[in-house]
Amino acid sequence: MLSLPAQKFEEVIAFCKRGYPSEVCGLLLGKTKKVEQIFPARNLNQERASDRYELDPADFKAADESARRQCLEIIGFYHSHPDHPPDASQTDTERAWEGYCYLIVSVYKGKVEKIKCWRLNGDRMTEEKLEVTNG
Amino acid sequence: MAKVRIPTPLRTFTKGKDEVACAGTTVAEVLKNLDAEYKGIGGKILDETGNVRRFINVFVGATDIRHGDGVKTKVKENDVISIFPAIAGGIKARQIGPRSKSEGFAE
């Protein structure tokens, strides 16, 4: 189960709405399975930003530096699926790494509809429970 | 010695350590020494030709080595070498298919 504070949940939603109709992405910083900070990143795939994302490696490095300063870890990533469900696609699965969680946010016509959390297990993405907390 | 920062998916090789020290004057040398200390990790970072795998990013300090001299990039004492997985994905009509094993740490 991934624990996400309500304030961070709202930040993810706002970022995904602002980016619509493009896919947006970012990193999740925290400890084990609790998100403590979100770190928006640039999507370098501007040619196909409506259906692809490629997180800027420089943003990954900046997030890693920030996490280490605060004794946090990069525990996962988030990205949006404009006008599509929050299910892990074949592309998401092929490009996923073990050890991280992946939040996928579906945004329909500019409104966030649903968020799901996924984790790579072997060659498949399996859904993980997402708990939005008040803390 | 340089400090090498290890991403989560590769920490199984380093017994959970997120940073290790390694000698070397180029990225290639440092990664060779890293593999000597932590067997198998080098093959997850470099391909058969000795270059960084497509879905891996390596930085020396703030510089992505793909924008420099690749694995021939010089490394100085106390430099920080960061290894990151490339993060990407996106929508596709077919949902939850099997994962290709053609690229990446999970080979």
mmCIF file of N, CA, C and O in Angstrom, chain A residues 62-119:
data_model
loop_
_atom_site.group_PDB
_atom_site.id
_atom_site.type_symbol
_atom_site.label_atom_id
_atom_site.label_comp_id
_atom_site.label_asym_id
_atom_site.label_seq_id
_atom_site.Cartn_x
_atom_site.Cartn_y
_atom_site.Cartn_z
ATOM 1 N N ALA A 62 18.092 16.171 -9.942
ATOM 2 C CA ALA A 62 17.746 17.223 -8.969
ATOM 3 C C ALA A 62 16.883 16.650 -7.835
ATOM 4 O O ALA A 62 17.072 16.988 -6.657
ATOM 5 N N ALA A 63 15.952 15.769 -8.197
ATOM 6 C CA ALA A 63 15.096 15.151 -7.178
ATOM 7 C C ALA A 63 15.915 14.260 -6.254
ATOM 8 O O ALA A 63 15.692 14.219 -5.038
ATOM 9 N N ASP A 64 16.888 13.547 -6.829
ATOM 10 C CA ASP A 64 17.751 12.676 -6.025
ATOM 11 C C ASP A 64 18.566 13.501 -5.034
ATOM 12 O O ASP A 64 18.701 13.134 -3.862
ATOM 13 N N GLU A 65 19.097 14.632 -5.507
ATOM 14 C CA GLU A 65 19.869 15.520 -4.615
ATOM 15 C C GLU A 65 18.983 16.018 -3.480
ATOM 16 O O GLU A 65 19.377 16.029 -2.318
ATOM 17 N N SER A 66 17.781 16.432 -3.847
ATOM 18 C CA SER A 66 16.841 16.948 -2.842
ATOM 19 C C SER A 66 16.487 15.858 -1.829
ATOM 20 O O SER A 66 16.466 16.094 -0.617
ATOM 21 N N ALA A 67 16.229 14.665 -2.332
ATOM 22 C CA ALA A 67 15.862 13.551 -1.446
ATOM 23 C C ALA A 67 16.999 13.236 -0.473
ATOM 24 O O ALA A 67 16.770 13.071 0.735
ATOM 25 N N ARG A 68 18.225 13.171 -0.980
ATOM 26 C CA ARG A 68 19.366 12.825 -0.122
ATOM 27 C C ARG A 68 19.586 13.881 0.961
ATOM 28 O O ARG A 68 19.935 13.544 2.091
ATOM 29 N N ARG A 69 19.387 15.166 0.598
ATOM 30 C CA ARG A 69 19.551 16.227 1.602
ATOM 31 C C ARG A 69 18.575 16.065 2.758
ATOM 32 O O ARG A 69 18.841 16.449 3.883
ATOM 33 N N GLN A 70 17.405 15.504 2.448
ATOM 34 C CA GLN A 70 16.344 15.380 3.470
ATOM 35 C C GLN A 70 16.226 13.958 4.033
ATOM 36 O O GLN A 70 15.243 13.648 4.719
ATOM 37 N N CYS A 71 17.223 13.124 3.719
ATOM 38 C CA CYS A 71 17.193 11.714 4.157
ATOM 39 C C CYS A 71 15.936 11.006 3.654
ATOM 40 O O CYS A 71 15.321 10.198 4.364
ATOM 41 N N LEU A 72 15.535 11.357 2.442
ATOM 42 C CA LEU A 72 14.401 10.676 1.805
ATOM 43 C C LEU A 72 14.930 9.855 0.625
ATOM 44 O O LEU A 72 16.101 9.942 0.275
ATOM 45 N N GLU A 73 14.044 9.090 0.023
ATOM 46 C CA GLU A 73 14.383 8.271 -1.142
ATOM 47 C C GLU A 73 13.441 8.633 -2.287
ATOM 48 O O GLU A 73 12.331 9.118 -2.038
ATOM 49 N N ILE A 74 13.871 8.363 -3.494
ATOM 50 C CA ILE A 74 12.917 8.394 -4.615
ATOM 51 C C ILE A 74 12.192 7.059 -4.565
ATOM 52 O O ILE A 74 12.807 6.011 -4.758
ATOM 53 N N ILE A 75 10.911 7.109 -4.232
ATOM 54 C CA ILE A 75 10.176 5.850 -4.069
ATOM 55 C C ILE A 75 9.274 5.538 -5.265
ATOM 56 O O ILE A 75 8.732 4.442 -5.352
ATOM 57 N N GLY A 76 9.130 6.497 -6.164
ATOM 58 C CA GLY A 76 8.314 6.216 -7.338
ATOM 59 C C GLY A 76 8.120 7.443 -8.205
ATOM 60 O O GLY A 76 8.811 8.458 -8.041
ATOM 61 N N PHE A 77 7.162 7.325 -9.099
ATOM 62 C CA PHE A 77 6.933 8.352 -10.121
ATOM 63 C C PHE A 77 5.436 8.504 -10.352
ATOM 64 O O PHE A 77 4.664 7.616 -9.999
ATOM 65 N N TYR A 78 5.050 9.620 -10.939
ATOM 66 C CA TYR A 78 3.647 9.761 -11.349
ATOM 67 C C TYR A 78 3.614 10.313 -12.764
ATOM 68 O O TYR A 78 4.545 11.006 -13.193
ATOM 69 N N HIS A 79 2.560 9.961 -13.479
ATOM 70 C CA HIS A 79 2.329 10.582 -14.782
ATOM 71 C C HIS A 79 0.852 10.533 -15.101
ATOM 72 O O HIS A 79 0.098 9.779 -14.484
ATOM 73 N N SER A 80 0.450 11.383 -16.045
ATOM 74 C CA SER A 80 -0.973 11.455 -16.377
ATOM 75 C C SER A 80 -1.266 10.694 -17.667
ATOM 76 O O SER A 80 -0.384 10.509 -18.511
ATOM 77 N N HIS A 81 -2.518 10.240 -17.770
ATOM 78 C CA HIS A 81 -3.051 9.645 -18.997
ATOM 79 C C HIS A 81 -4.209 10.526 -19.466
ATOM 80 O O HIS A 81 -5.339 10.339 -19.022
ATOM 81 N N PRO A 82 -3.943 11.498 -20.340
ATOM 82 C CA PRO A 82 -5.030 12.367 -20.809
ATOM 83 C C PRO A 82 -6.095 11.578 -21.589
ATOM 84 O O PRO A 82 -5.765 10.877 -22.544
ATOM 85 N N ASP A 83 -7.328 11.694 -21.139
ATOM 86 C CA ASP A 83 -8.486 11.061 -21.790
ATOM 87 C C ASP A 83 -8.349 9.541 -21.913
ATOM 88 O O ASP A 83 -8.873 8.932 -22.852
ATOM 89 N N HIS A 84 -7.650 8.955 -20.979
ATOM 90 C CA HIS A 84 -7.506 7.499 -20.928
ATOM 91 C C HIS A 84 -7.563 7.031 -19.477
ATOM 92 O O HIS A 84 -7.267 7.808 -18.563
ATOM 93 N N PRO A 85 -7.903 5.777 -19.256
ATOM 94 C CA PRO A 85 -7.975 5.269 -17.876
ATOM 95 C C PRO A 85 -6.599 5.178 -17.226
ATOM 96 O O PRO A 85 -5.582 5.176 -17.922
ATOM 97 N N PRO A 86 -6.567 5.074 -15.900
ATOM 98 C CA PRO A 86 -5.283 5.071 -15.184
ATOM 99 C C PRO A 86 -4.651 3.685 -15.098
ATOM 100 O O PRO A 86 -4.061 3.326 -14.075
ATOM 101 N N ASP A 87 -4.811 2.912 -16.159
ATOM 102 C CA ASP A 87 -4.240 1.562 -16.171
ATOM 103 C C ASP A 87 -2.848 1.585 -16.782
ATOM 104 O O ASP A 87 -2.554 2.396 -17.665
ATOM 105 N N ALA A 88 -2.004 0.679 -16.317
ATOM 106 C CA ALA A 88 -0.640 0.613 -16.841
ATOM 107 C C ALA A 88 -0.688 0.079 -18.268
ATOM 108 O O ALA A 88 -1.163 -1.031 -18.511
ATOM 109 N N SER A 89 -0.211 0.864 -19.204
ATOM 110 C CA SER A 89 -0.207 0.454 -20.607
ATOM 111 C C SER A 89 0.971 -0.476 -20.877
ATOM 112 O O SER A 89 1.849 -0.658 -20.027
ATOM 113 N N GLN A 90 0.984 -1.010 -22.072
ATOM 114 C CA GLN A 90 2.128 -1.838 -22.460
ATOM 115 C C GLN A 90 3.419 -1.021 -22.393
ATOM 116 O O GLN A 90 4.457 -1.497 -21.917
ATOM 117 N N THR A 91 3.331 0.229 -22.853
ATOM 118 C CA THR A 91 4.504 1.109 -22.814
ATOM 119 C C THR A 91 4.949 1.350 -21.379
ATOM 120 O O THR A 91 6.142 1.297 -21.067
ATOM 121 N N ASP A 92 3.979 1.612 -20.499
ATOM 122 C CA ASP A 92 4.317 1.816 -19.080
ATOM 123 C C ASP A 92 5.011 0.576 -18.503
ATOM 124 O O ASP A 92 5.970 0.674 -17.741
ATOM 125 N N THR A 93 4.484 -0.576 -18.870
ATOM 126 C CA THR A 93 5.020 -1.837 -18.339
ATOM 127 C C THR A 93 6.432 -2.090 -18.851
ATOM 128 O O THR A 93 7.323 -2.451 -18.086
ATOM 129 N N GLU A 94 6.603 -1.877 -20.153
ATOM 130 C CA GLU A 94 7.922 -2.126 -20.744
ATOM 131 C C GLU A 94 8.999 -1.221 -20.168
ATOM 132 O O GLU A 94 10.162 -1.604 -20.080
ATOM 133 N N ARG A 95 8.596 -0.014 -19.783
ATOM 134 C CA ARG A 95 9.596 0.955 -19.316
ATOM 135 C C ARG A 95 9.651 1.083 -17.797
ATOM 136 O O ARG A 95 10.306 1.987 -17.269
ATOM 137 N N ALA A 96 8.948 0.194 -17.089
ATOM 138 C CA ALA A 96 8.938 0.271 -15.625
ATOM 139 C C ALA A 96 10.151 -0.438 -15.031
ATOM 140 O O ALA A 96 10.754 -1.311 -15.657
ATOM 141 N N TRP A 97 10.487 -0.047 -13.811
ATOM 142 C CA TRP A 97 11.603 -0.630 -13.069
ATOM 143 C C TRP A 97 11.084 -1.203 -11.762
ATOM 144 O O TRP A 97 10.199 -0.621 -11.117
ATOM 145 N N GLU A 98 11.693 -2.307 -11.368
ATOM 146 C CA GLU A 98 11.313 -2.881 -10.073
ATOM 147 C C GLU A 98 11.821 -1.992 -8.948
ATOM 148 O O GLU A 98 12.832 -1.313 -9.089
ATOM 149 N N GLY A 99 11.082 -2.000 -7.852
ATOM 150 C CA GLY A 99 11.502 -1.239 -6.676
ATOM 151 C C GLY A 99 10.855 0.126 -6.566
ATOM 152 O O GLY A 99 11.064 0.824 -5.571
ATOM 153 N N TYR A 100 10.096 0.529 -7.588
ATOM 154 C CA TYR A 100 9.423 1.827 -7.558
ATOM 155 C C TYR A 100 7.911 1.635 -7.691
ATOM 156 O O TYR A 100 7.442 0.644 -8.268
ATOM 157 N N CYS A 101 7.155 2.608 -7.180
ATOM 158 C CA CYS A 101 5.718 2.616 -7.452
ATOM 159 C C CYS A 101 5.438 3.663 -8.542
ATOM 160 O O CYS A 101 6.191 4.621 -8.696
ATOM 161 N N TYR A 102 4.383 3.416 -9.276
ATOM 162 C CA TYR A 102 4.008 4.299 -10.384
ATOM 163 C C TYR A 102 2.553 4.735 -10.206
ATOM 164 O O TYR A 102 1.642 3.908 -10.289
ATOM 165 N N LEU A 103 2.360 6.027 -9.964
ATOM 166 C CA LEU A 103 0.992 6.562 -9.894
ATOM 167 C C LEU A 103 0.594 6.986 -11.302
ATOM 168 O O LEU A 103 1.344 7.689 -11.979
ATOM 169 N N ILE A 104 -0.594 6.545 -11.717
ATOM 170 C CA ILE A 104 -1.112 6.982 -13.016
ATOM 171 C C ILE A 104 -2.426 7.713 -12.783
ATOM 172 O O ILE A 104 -3.327 7.219 -12.091
ATOM 173 N N VAL A 105 -2.500 8.921 -13.339
ATOM 174 C CA VAL A 105 -3.639 9.818 -13.114
ATOM 175 C C VAL A 105 -4.413 9.960 -14.423
ATOM 176 O O VAL A 105 -3.842 10.412 -15.423
ATOM 177 N N SER A 106 -5.676 9.569 -14.432
ATOM 178 C CA SER A 106 -6.459 9.770 -15.655
ATOM 179 C C SER A 106 -7.128 11.142 -15.590
ATOM 180 O O SER A 106 -7.743 11.506 -14.584
ATOM 181 N N VAL A 107 -6.948 11.892 -16.679
ATOM 182 C CA VAL A 107 -7.517 13.246 -16.772
ATOM 183 C C VAL A 107 -8.418 13.292 -17.998
ATOM 184 O O VAL A 107 -7.939 13.124 -19.121
ATOM 185 N N TYR A 108 -9.728 13.426 -17.760
ATOM 186 C CA TYR A 108 -10.683 13.493 -18.874
ATOM 187 C C TYR A 108 -11.187 14.921 -19.027
ATOM 188 O O TYR A 108 -11.720 15.498 -18.081
ATOM 189 N N LYS A 109 -10.967 15.461 -20.227
ATOM 190 C CA LYS A 109 -11.404 16.824 -20.539
ATOM 191 C C LYS A 109 -10.967 17.815 -19.457
ATOM 192 O O LYS A 109 -11.735 18.677 -19.024
ATOM 193 N N GLY A 110 -9.768 17.631 -18.983
ATOM 194 C CA GLY A 110 -9.202 18.580 -18.023
ATOM 195 C C GLY A 110 -9.537 18.291 -16.576
ATOM 196 O O GLY A 110 -9.083 19.000 -15.678
ATOM 197 N N LYS A 111 -10.346 17.257 -16.331
ATOM 198 C CA LYS A 111 -10.702 16.930 -14.945
ATOM 199 C C LYS A 111 -10.113 15.575 -14.555
ATOM 200 O O LYS A 111 -10.228 14.611 -15.320
ATOM 201 N N VAL A 112 -9.537 15.525 -13.373
ATOM 202 C CA VAL A 112 -8.967 14.266 -12.899
ATOM 203 C C VAL A 112 -10.088 13.326 -12.492
ATOM 204 O O VAL A 112 -10.969 13.684 -11.713
ATOM 205 N N GLU A 113 -10.063 12.125 -13.072
ATOM 206 C CA GLU A 113 -11.144 11.182 -12.808
ATOM 207 C C GLU A 113 -10.748 10.105 -11.807
ATOM 208 O O GLU A 113 -11.516 9.761 -10.918
ATOM 209 N N LYS A 114 -9.540 9.586 -11.953
ATOM 210 C CA LYS A 114 -9.145 8.478 -11.092
ATOM 211 C C LYS A 114 -7.619 8.377 -11.042
ATOM 212 O O LYS A 114 -6.931 8.740 -11.988
ATOM 213 N N ILE A 115 -7.124 7.861 -9.916
ATOM 214 C CA ILE A 115 -5.688 7.611 -9.779
ATOM 215 C C ILE A 115 -5.492 6.168 -9.345
ATOM 216 O O ILE A 115 -6.193 5.691 -8.447
ATOM 217 N N LYS A 116 -4.547 5.498 -9.974
ATOM 218 C CA LYS A 116 -4.201 4.148 -9.548
ATOM 219 C C LYS A 116 -2.701 4.063 -9.315
ATOM 220 O O LYS A 116 -1.923 4.797 -9.932
ATOM 221 N N CYS A 117 -2.317 3.154 -8.450
ATOM 222 C CA CYS A 117 -0.910 2.947 -8.132
ATOM 223 C C CYS A 117 -0.493 1.565 -8.630
ATOM 224 O O CYS A 117 -1.213 0.583 -8.412
ATOM 225 N N TRP A 118 0.652 1.502 -9.281
ATOM 226 C CA TRP A 118 1.126 0.256 -9.874
ATOM 227 C C TRP A 118 2.558 -0.035 -9.440
ATOM 228 O O TRP A 118 3.320 0.885 -9.125
ATOM 229 N N ARG A 119 2.914 -1.306 -9.484
ATOM 230 C CA ARG A 119 4.284 -1.708 -9.163
ATOM 231 C C ARG A 119 4.653 -2.873 -10.081
ATOM 232 O O ARG A 119 3.820 -3.749 -10.348
#
